[in-house]
Tab-separated table of C-alpha atoms in Angstrom:
chain	number	residue	atom	x	y	z
A	1432	UNK	CA	1.139	-14.889	-21.916
A	1433	UNK	CA	-0.614	-12.426	-19.603
A	1434	UNK	CA	-2.507	-14.265	-16.886
A	1435	UNK	CA	-2.935	-11.472	-14.349
A	1436	UNK	CA	-3.758	-7.788	-14.440
A	1437	UNK	CA	-1.562	-7.175	-11.391
A	1438	UNK	CA	1.242	-9.052	-9.663
A	1439	UNK	CA	1.934	-7.832	-6.114
A	1440	UNK	CA	5.326	-8.719	-4.665
A	1441	UNK	CA	5.874	-8.720	-0.908
A	1442	UNK	CA	4.166	-6.947	1.930
A	1443	UNK	CA	2.145	-9.519	3.895
A	1444	UNK	CA	2.171	-9.532	7.684
A	1445	UNK	CA	0.123	-9.273	10.847
A	1446	UNK	CA	-1.072	-6.100	12.572
A	1447	UNK	CA	-1.808	-6.243	16.280
A	1448	UNK	CA	-4.057	-3.241	16.866
A	1449	UNK	CA	-4.340	-1.584	20.256
A	1450	UNK	CA	-6.984	1.111	20.647
A	1451	UNK	CA	-5.949	3.972	22.937
A	1452	UNK	CA	-7.480	7.351	23.872
A	1453	UNK	CA	-4.401	9.161	22.466
A	1454	UNK	CA	-0.710	8.543	21.841
A	1455	UNK	CA	0.393	9.740	25.285
A	1456	UNK	CA	1.678	7.039	27.641
A	1457	UNK	CA	-0.267	7.397	30.929
A	1458	UNK	CA	1.434	7.295	34.335
A	1459	UNK	CA	2.099	3.941	35.948
A	1460	UNK	CA	3.040	0.725	34.183
A	1461	UNK	CA	-0.268	-0.463	32.695
A	1462	UNK	CA	-3.678	0.721	31.546
A	1463	UNK	CA	-6.842	-1.060	30.362
A	1464	UNK	CA	-7.686	-0.933	26.644
A	1465	UNK	CA	-10.474	-2.379	24.486
A	1466	UNK	CA	-9.961	-5.912	23.136
A	1467	UNK	CA	-6.716	-6.315	21.170
A	1468	UNK	CA	-6.999	-8.069	17.790
A	1469	UNK	CA	-4.628	-9.463	15.187
A	1470	UNK	CA	-5.349	-8.675	11.535
A	1471	UNK	CA	-3.895	-9.897	8.265
A	1472	UNK	CA	-2.250	-6.725	7.013
A	1473	UNK	CA	0.692	-4.742	5.631
A	1474	UNK	CA	0.911	-2.872	2.373
A	1475	UNK	CA	1.196	-5.649	-0.207
A	1476	UNK	CA	-1.696	-7.443	1.443
A	1477	UNK	CA	-3.868	-4.345	1.163
A	1478	UNK	CA	-3.040	-3.780	-2.492
A	1479	UNK	CA	-3.504	-7.432	-3.458
A	1480	UNK	CA	-6.808	-7.841	-1.622
A	1481	UNK	CA	-7.882	-4.405	-2.852
A	1482	UNK	CA	-7.328	-5.238	-6.521
A	1483	UNK	CA	-8.982	-8.611	-5.976
A	1484	UNK	CA	-12.064	-6.919	-4.468
A	1485	UNK	CA	-12.190	-4.544	-7.448
A	1486	UNK	CA	-12.439	-7.553	-9.736
A	1487	UNK	CA	-8.929	-7.379	-11.201
A	1488	UNK	CA	-7.073	-10.602	-11.902
A	1489	UNK	CA	-4.522	-10.503	-9.107
A	1490	UNK	CA	-1.628	-12.671	-8.005
A	1491	UNK	CA	0.207	-12.078	-4.726
A	1492	UNK	CA	3.641	-13.511	-3.954
A	1493	UNK	CA	5.556	-13.190	-0.702
A	1494	UNK	CA	7.637	-15.101	1.836
A	1495	UNK	CA	5.801	-16.373	4.922
A	1496	UNK	CA	7.031	-18.006	8.067
A	1497	UNK	CA	6.031	-21.474	9.213
A	1498	UNK	CA	4.303	-19.976	12.224
A	1499	UNK	CA	0.852	-19.091	13.528
A	1500	UNK	CA	0.958	-15.701	11.840
A	1501	UNK	CA	1.785	-17.244	8.476
A	1502	UNK	CA	-1.098	-19.681	8.768
A	1503	UNK	CA	-3.476	-16.838	9.653
A	1504	UNK	CA	-2.466	-15.128	6.410
A	1505	UNK	CA	-2.791	-18.269	4.297
A	1506	UNK	CA	-6.245	-18.912	5.746
A	1507	UNK	CA	-7.406	-15.388	4.885
A	1508	UNK	CA	-6.322	-15.769	1.261
A	1509	UNK	CA	-7.980	-19.159	0.926
A	1510	UNK	CA	-11.229	-17.679	2.193
A	1511	UNK	CA	-10.944	-14.666	-0.114
A	1512	UNK	CA	-10.042	-16.766	-3.161
A	1513	UNK	CA	-6.890	-14.709	-3.737
A	1514	UNK	CA	-4.192	-16.320	-5.892
A	1515	UNK	CA	-1.241	-16.451	-3.484
A	1516	UNK	CA	2.226	-17.926	-3.968
A	1517	UNK	CA	4.363	-18.338	-0.836
A	1518	UNK	CA	8.075	-18.842	-0.315
A	1519	UNK	CA	9.374	-20.109	3.056
A	1520	UNK	CA	10.559	-17.217	5.227
A	1521	UNK	CA	13.519	-18.212	7.394
A	1522	UNK	CA	12.962	-15.305	9.781
A	1523	UNK	CA	9.247	-15.782	10.358
A	1524	UNK	CA	6.259	-13.664	9.385
A	1525	UNK	CA	6.593	-9.861	9.768
A	1526	UNK	CA	4.429	-8.149	12.362
A	1527	UNK	CA	3.385	-4.684	13.516
A	1528	UNK	CA	1.866	-3.343	16.704
A	1529	UNK	CA	-0.330	-0.387	15.780
A	1530	UNK	CA	-1.817	2.107	18.214
A	1531	UNK	CA	-5.102	3.654	17.064
A	1532	UNK	CA	-6.401	6.734	18.882
A	1533	UNK	CA	-9.943	7.976	19.395
A	1534	UNK	CA	-9.826	9.940	16.113
A	1535	UNK	CA	-8.859	6.840	14.137
A	1536	UNK	CA	-5.231	7.904	13.612
A	1537	UNK	CA	-2.577	5.228	13.889
A	1538	UNK	CA	1.063	4.883	14.930
A	1539	UNK	CA	2.827	1.697	13.883
A	1540	UNK	CA	5.745	-0.198	15.430
A	1541	UNK	CA	6.922	-2.308	12.494
A	1542	UNK	CA	8.873	-5.561	12.927
A	1543	UNK	CA	10.182	-6.311	9.439
A	1544	UNK	CA	12.356	-9.206	10.699
A	1545	UNK	CA	14.629	-9.539	7.708
A	1546	UNK	CA	18.303	-8.528	8.006
A	1547	UNK	CA	19.634	-5.814	5.733
A	1548	UNK	CA	20.496	-7.115	2.294
A	1549	UNK	CA	18.341	-10.239	2.460
A	1550	UNK	CA	16.602	-10.932	-0.876
A	1551	UNK	CA	14.122	-13.547	-2.035
A	1552	UNK	CA	15.449	-16.099	-4.529
A	1553	UNK	CA	15.048	-14.792	-8.056
A	1554	UNK	CA	13.624	-18.086	-9.267
A	1555	UNK	CA	10.746	-17.541	-6.850
A	1556	UNK	CA	9.486	-14.229	-8.195
A	1557	UNK	CA	10.968	-13.475	-11.631
A	1558	UNK	CA	9.017	-16.198	-13.493
A	1559	UNK	CA	5.814	-14.578	-12.196
A	1560	UNK	CA	6.605	-11.182	-13.682
A	1561	UNK	CA	6.231	-12.179	-17.332
A	1562	UNK	CA	2.661	-13.339	-16.695
A	1563	UNK	CA	1.411	-9.967	-15.400
A	1564	UNK	CA	0.352	-6.743	-17.092
A	1565	UNK	CA	1.552	-4.652	-14.122
A	1566	UNK	CA	3.788	-5.310	-11.095
A	1567	UNK	CA	3.357	-3.569	-7.748
A	1568	UNK	CA	6.398	-3.978	-5.502
A	1569	UNK	CA	5.840	-3.763	-1.744
A	1570	UNK	CA	9.200	-5.102	-0.566
A	1571	UNK	CA	12.918	-4.391	-0.837
A	1572	UNK	CA	13.545	-8.136	-1.163
A	1573	UNK	CA	12.975	-8.466	-4.929
A	1574	UNK	CA	15.716	-6.233	-6.414
A	1575	UNK	CA	15.882	-7.975	-9.797
A	1576	UNK	CA	12.223	-7.280	-10.597
A	1577	UNK	CA	12.800	-3.802	-12.024
A	1578	UNK	CA	15.125	-4.761	-14.842
A	1579	UNK	CA	13.019	-7.785	-15.737
A	1580	UNK	CA	9.805	-5.760	-15.898
A	1581	UNK	CA	11.429	-3.060	-18.046
A	1582	UNK	CA	12.831	-5.654	-20.426
A	1583	UNK	CA	9.330	-7.057	-20.861
A	1584	UNK	CA	7.671	-3.645	-21.205
A	1585	UNK	CA	5.662	-4.126	-17.996
A	1586	UNK	CA	4.746	-1.094	-15.876
A	1587	UNK	CA	5.682	-0.993	-12.188
A	1588	UNK	CA	4.602	0.797	-9.037
A	1589	UNK	CA	5.652	0.953	-5.406
A	1590	UNK	CA	4.746	2.587	-2.101
A	1591	UNK	CA	7.579	3.814	0.136
A	1592	UNK	CA	5.213	4.928	2.911
A	1593	UNK	CA	6.640	7.524	5.305
A	1594	UNK	CA	10.020	7.903	3.622
A	1595	UNK	CA	11.961	11.005	4.611
A	1596	UNK	CA	13.508	11.353	1.171
A	1597	UNK	CA	17.067	10.666	2.302
A	1598	UNK	CA	17.310	7.268	4.029
A	1599	UNK	CA	18.880	4.723	1.696
A	1600	UNK	CA	16.397	1.881	2.238
A	1601	UNK	CA	13.667	3.291	-0.017
A	1602	UNK	CA	15.636	4.579	-2.983
A	1603	UNK	CA	16.020	1.189	-4.716
A	1604	UNK	CA	12.217	1.198	-4.940
A	1605	UNK	CA	11.441	4.910	-5.332
A	1606	UNK	CA	14.129	5.311	-7.957
A	1607	UNK	CA	13.037	2.370	-10.108
A	1608	UNK	CA	9.233	2.339	-10.246
A	1609	UNK	CA	7.159	4.010	-12.952
A	1610	UNK	CA	4.587	5.168	-10.385
A	1611	UNK	CA	5.571	5.972	-6.792
A	1612	UNK	CA	3.291	6.437	-3.787
A	1613	UNK	CA	4.370	7.775	-0.404
A	1614	UNK	CA	2.957	9.445	2.675
A	1615	UNK	CA	3.847	12.998	3.649
A	1616	UNK	CA	3.743	12.117	7.353
A	1617	UNK	CA	7.530	12.016	7.807
A	1618	UNK	CA	8.254	15.193	5.835
A	1619	UNK	CA	5.137	17.389	5.779
A	1620	UNK	CA	7.191	20.508	5.024
A	1621	UNK	CA	9.509	18.859	2.479
A	1622	UNK	CA	7.192	16.542	0.616
A	1623	UNK	CA	7.397	18.572	-2.610
A	1624	UNK	CA	11.192	18.380	-2.521
A	1625	UNK	CA	11.040	14.596	-2.041
A	1626	UNK	CA	8.620	14.232	-4.932
A	1627	UNK	CA	10.806	16.390	-7.165
A	1628	UNK	CA	13.851	14.274	-6.333
A	1629	UNK	CA	12.045	11.068	-7.283
A	1630	UNK	CA	11.045	12.538	-10.633
A	1631	UNK	CA	14.444	14.101	-11.324
A	1632	UNK	CA	16.685	11.207	-10.290
A	1633	UNK	CA	14.443	8.174	-10.691
A	1634	UNK	CA	12.458	6.545	-13.465
A	1635	UNK	CA	8.972	7.542	-12.298
A	1636	UNK	CA	6.679	9.532	-14.549
A	1637	UNK	CA	4.324	10.260	-11.647
A	1638	UNK	CA	4.633	10.586	-7.857
A	1639	UNK	CA	1.615	10.583	-5.544
A	1640	UNK	CA	1.749	11.714	-1.913
A	1641	UNK	CA	-1.077	11.150	0.559
A	1642	UNK	CA	-1.562	13.646	3.386
A	1643	UNK	CA	-4.271	12.100	5.547
A	1644	UNK	CA	-7.115	14.509	6.232
A	1645	UNK	CA	-5.410	17.124	4.044
A	1646	UNK	CA	-5.906	15.068	0.890
A	1647	UNK	CA	-3.227	14.171	-1.636
A	1648	UNK	CA	-0.953	15.668	-4.229
A	1649	UNK	CA	0.171	14.355	-7.610
A	1650	UNK	CA	3.337	15.518	-9.334
A	1651	UNK	CA	4.527	14.865	-12.875
A	1652	UNK	CA	7.173	16.592	-14.959
A	1653	UNK	CA	4.428	18.803	-16.383
A	1654	UNK	CA	2.421	19.759	-13.305
A	1655	UNK	CA	1.779	19.437	-9.577
A	1656	UNK	CA	-1.831	19.259	-8.398
A	1657	UNK	CA	-3.382	18.951	-4.946
A	1658	UNK	CA	-6.625	17.118	-4.343
A	1659	UNK	CA	-8.979	17.136	-1.322
A	1660	UNK	CA	-10.384	14.234	0.655
A	1661	UNK	CA	-14.009	13.190	0.326
A	1662	UNK	CA	-16.404	13.247	3.293
A	1663	UNK	CA	-16.632	10.067	5.334
A	1664	UNK	CA	-20.013	8.360	5.434
A	1665	UNK	CA	-19.663	8.007	9.223
A	1666	UNK	CA	-17.083	8.399	11.973
A	1667	UNK	CA	-13.407	7.709	11.286
A	1668	UNK	CA	-12.906	4.414	13.101
A	1669	UNK	CA	-9.447	3.387	11.937
A	1670	UNK	CA	-7.015	4.792	9.365
A	1671	UNK	CA	-5.028	1.542	9.139
A	1672	UNK	CA	-5.007	0.529	5.474
A	1673	UNK	CA	-6.368	3.832	4.159
A	1674	UNK	CA	-3.190	4.593	2.203
A	1675	UNK	CA	-3.248	1.181	0.540
A	1676	UNK	CA	-6.923	1.634	-0.280
A	1677	UNK	CA	-6.131	4.995	-1.873
A	1678	UNK	CA	-3.232	3.710	-3.973
A	1679	UNK	CA	-5.116	0.629	-5.176
A	1680	UNK	CA	-8.134	2.585	-6.388
A	1681	UNK	CA	-5.878	5.235	-7.924
A	1682	UNK	CA	-3.963	2.552	-9.826
A	1683	UNK	CA	-7.164	0.853	-10.933
A	1684	UNK	CA	-7.940	3.981	-12.962
A	1685	UNK	CA	-4.335	4.809	-13.916
A	1686	UNK	CA	-3.909	1.366	-15.475
A	1687	UNK	CA	-6.948	2.130	-17.629
A	1688	UNK	CA	-5.304	5.327	-18.877
A	1689	UNK	CA	-7.747	7.599	-17.078
A	1690	UNK	CA	-6.917	11.280	-16.320
A	1691	UNK	CA	-5.130	12.117	-13.071
A	1692	UNK	CA	-8.130	13.837	-11.419
A	1693	UNK	CA	-10.228	10.725	-12.011
A	1694	UNK	CA	-7.490	8.548	-10.500
A	1695	UNK	CA	-7.174	10.827	-7.461
A	1696	UNK	CA	-10.926	10.905	-6.917
A	1697	UNK	CA	-11.072	7.102	-6.977
A	1698	UNK	CA	-8.238	7.033	-4.442
A	1699	UNK	CA	-9.958	9.548	-2.180
A	1700	UNK	CA	-13.242	7.622	-2.211
A	1701	UNK	CA	-11.489	4.338	-1.434
A	1702	UNK	CA	-9.337	5.855	1.329
A	1703	UNK	CA	-12.374	7.376	3.017
A	1704	UNK	CA	-14.214	4.079	2.744
A	1705	UNK	CA	-11.360	2.259	4.520
A	1706	UNK	CA	-11.422	4.706	7.451
A	1707	UNK	CA	-14.976	3.667	8.261
A	1708	UNK	CA	-14.006	0.134	9.317
A	1709	UNK	CA	-11.970	-1.092	12.276
A	1710	UNK	CA	-8.880	-3.189	11.626
A	1711	UNK	CA	-6.547	-3.345	8.647
A	1712	UNK	CA	-7.901	-4.388	5.240
A	1713	UNK	CA	-10.882	-6.145	6.834
A	1714	UNK	CA	-13.338	-4.557	4.425
A	1715	UNK	CA	-12.260	-3.804	0.843
A	1716	UNK	CA	-14.240	-1.559	-1.471
A	1717	UNK	CA	-15.765	-3.274	-4.507
A	1718	UNK	CA	-15.894	-1.830	-8.014
A	1719	UNK	CA	-19.629	-1.175	-7.671
A	1720	UNK	CA	-19.121	0.623	-4.343
A	1721	UNK	CA	-16.234	2.632	-5.751
A	1722	UNK	CA	-18.236	3.697	-8.799
A	1723	UNK	CA	-21.201	4.679	-6.620
A	1724	UNK	CA	-18.972	6.632	-4.238
A	1725	UNK	CA	-17.390	8.518	-7.131
A	1726	UNK	CA	-20.792	9.374	-8.586
A	1727	UNK	CA	-22.004	10.697	-5.228
A	1728	UNK	CA	-19.184	13.198	-4.684
A	1729	UNK	CA	-17.529	13.949	-8.015
A	1730	UNK	CA	-19.164	17.329	-8.686
A	1731	UNK	CA	-18.503	18.805	-5.238
A	1732	UNK	CA	-15.041	17.237	-5.046
A	1733	UNK	CA	-13.866	18.629	-8.350
A	1734	UNK	CA	-15.050	22.096	-7.311
A	1735	UNK	CA	-12.682	21.891	-4.331
A	1736	UNK	CA	-9.698	20.582	-6.320
A	1737	UNK	CA	-6.846	22.854	-7.417
C-alpha cells in the first residue's frame, strides 16, 4: 500500500558555514569572519524538506549519530513535521564545513565519516520502499534499494553532485537510478560525455546537469537541451542547497508526467529562490510560491531556452 509520494534515503548532516570575502587564504594564521552558524543540511535533507514544503507526502530515512549534531537534525524534523525514521550511526553524524564567498558561491569540505563499503542494514530501509511511489537515493549506503524498487515497479532518482564521471564511488548510484542529477562543477568541459556515459551504460532514461549561473542541461536518448537560469529576486546570498532545490522542484513536475521544459523551469525557479536565503535549506519554496514564480517568468524564460 502506497503511503508516501516520495521516500528519501540518506543524506542528512550538518553544515558549518563560514562566510569569507573570497576563496583565497589571506596571509598570517587567522582572519575575522562574520558569525559562523551550523545548519541542518546535506542533499537528502534538502530533497526531503523540499518535497515536504511542496506538500508531497514524504518520508525520510537515514542513520544519525547519538551526538549533538544528530539531535539538532531530529529537532528540525520535529519542528517541520517531517516523517523521519532514524537508524543509529556508529560513526556519528556527517558534517561539512562550507566556505561562502561574497558572491554567494560555496566550497564544501565534506566529512562523510563512514568507511568504504559500510552499508545500512537492509531491514532498516527495504521495508520502507514498498510503501512509496518514488524513491530518491542520497547515499551509497543502501545498495539493495535498486533491485527492490525495480521489482516493485517503483521509480528511482539520485544526485551524484560533482562527480567527475570516472571515480568508482558514484557509479553504483548513477548507473542504477531512473533519473540522475549531477553538477557540472567538476567536469565543465566533459559534462556531456559524463551524461552520455550514464545513459549508455546505466539504467537512466534522463540525466540532468546543473551549471550554476549558466543554467542546466537535460539529456535523454532522444535529445539534449540546455536551459537558462531565472533572475533572482534579490542578491545571491548563499548557493548552499540550490542544487537540491532545483532537483526537488524538477522531480515534483517529472513525477506528474510533465514535459521536460516545464520540469526544468520549476527547477530553475526553485534554485534561484534558494540562493536568496543564507544557510542551507533554511527556507524551502512552497507549491504556491513555485507556481507564482513559474507564472512570473515562464514567457521570457522559454524565449531564452534552446
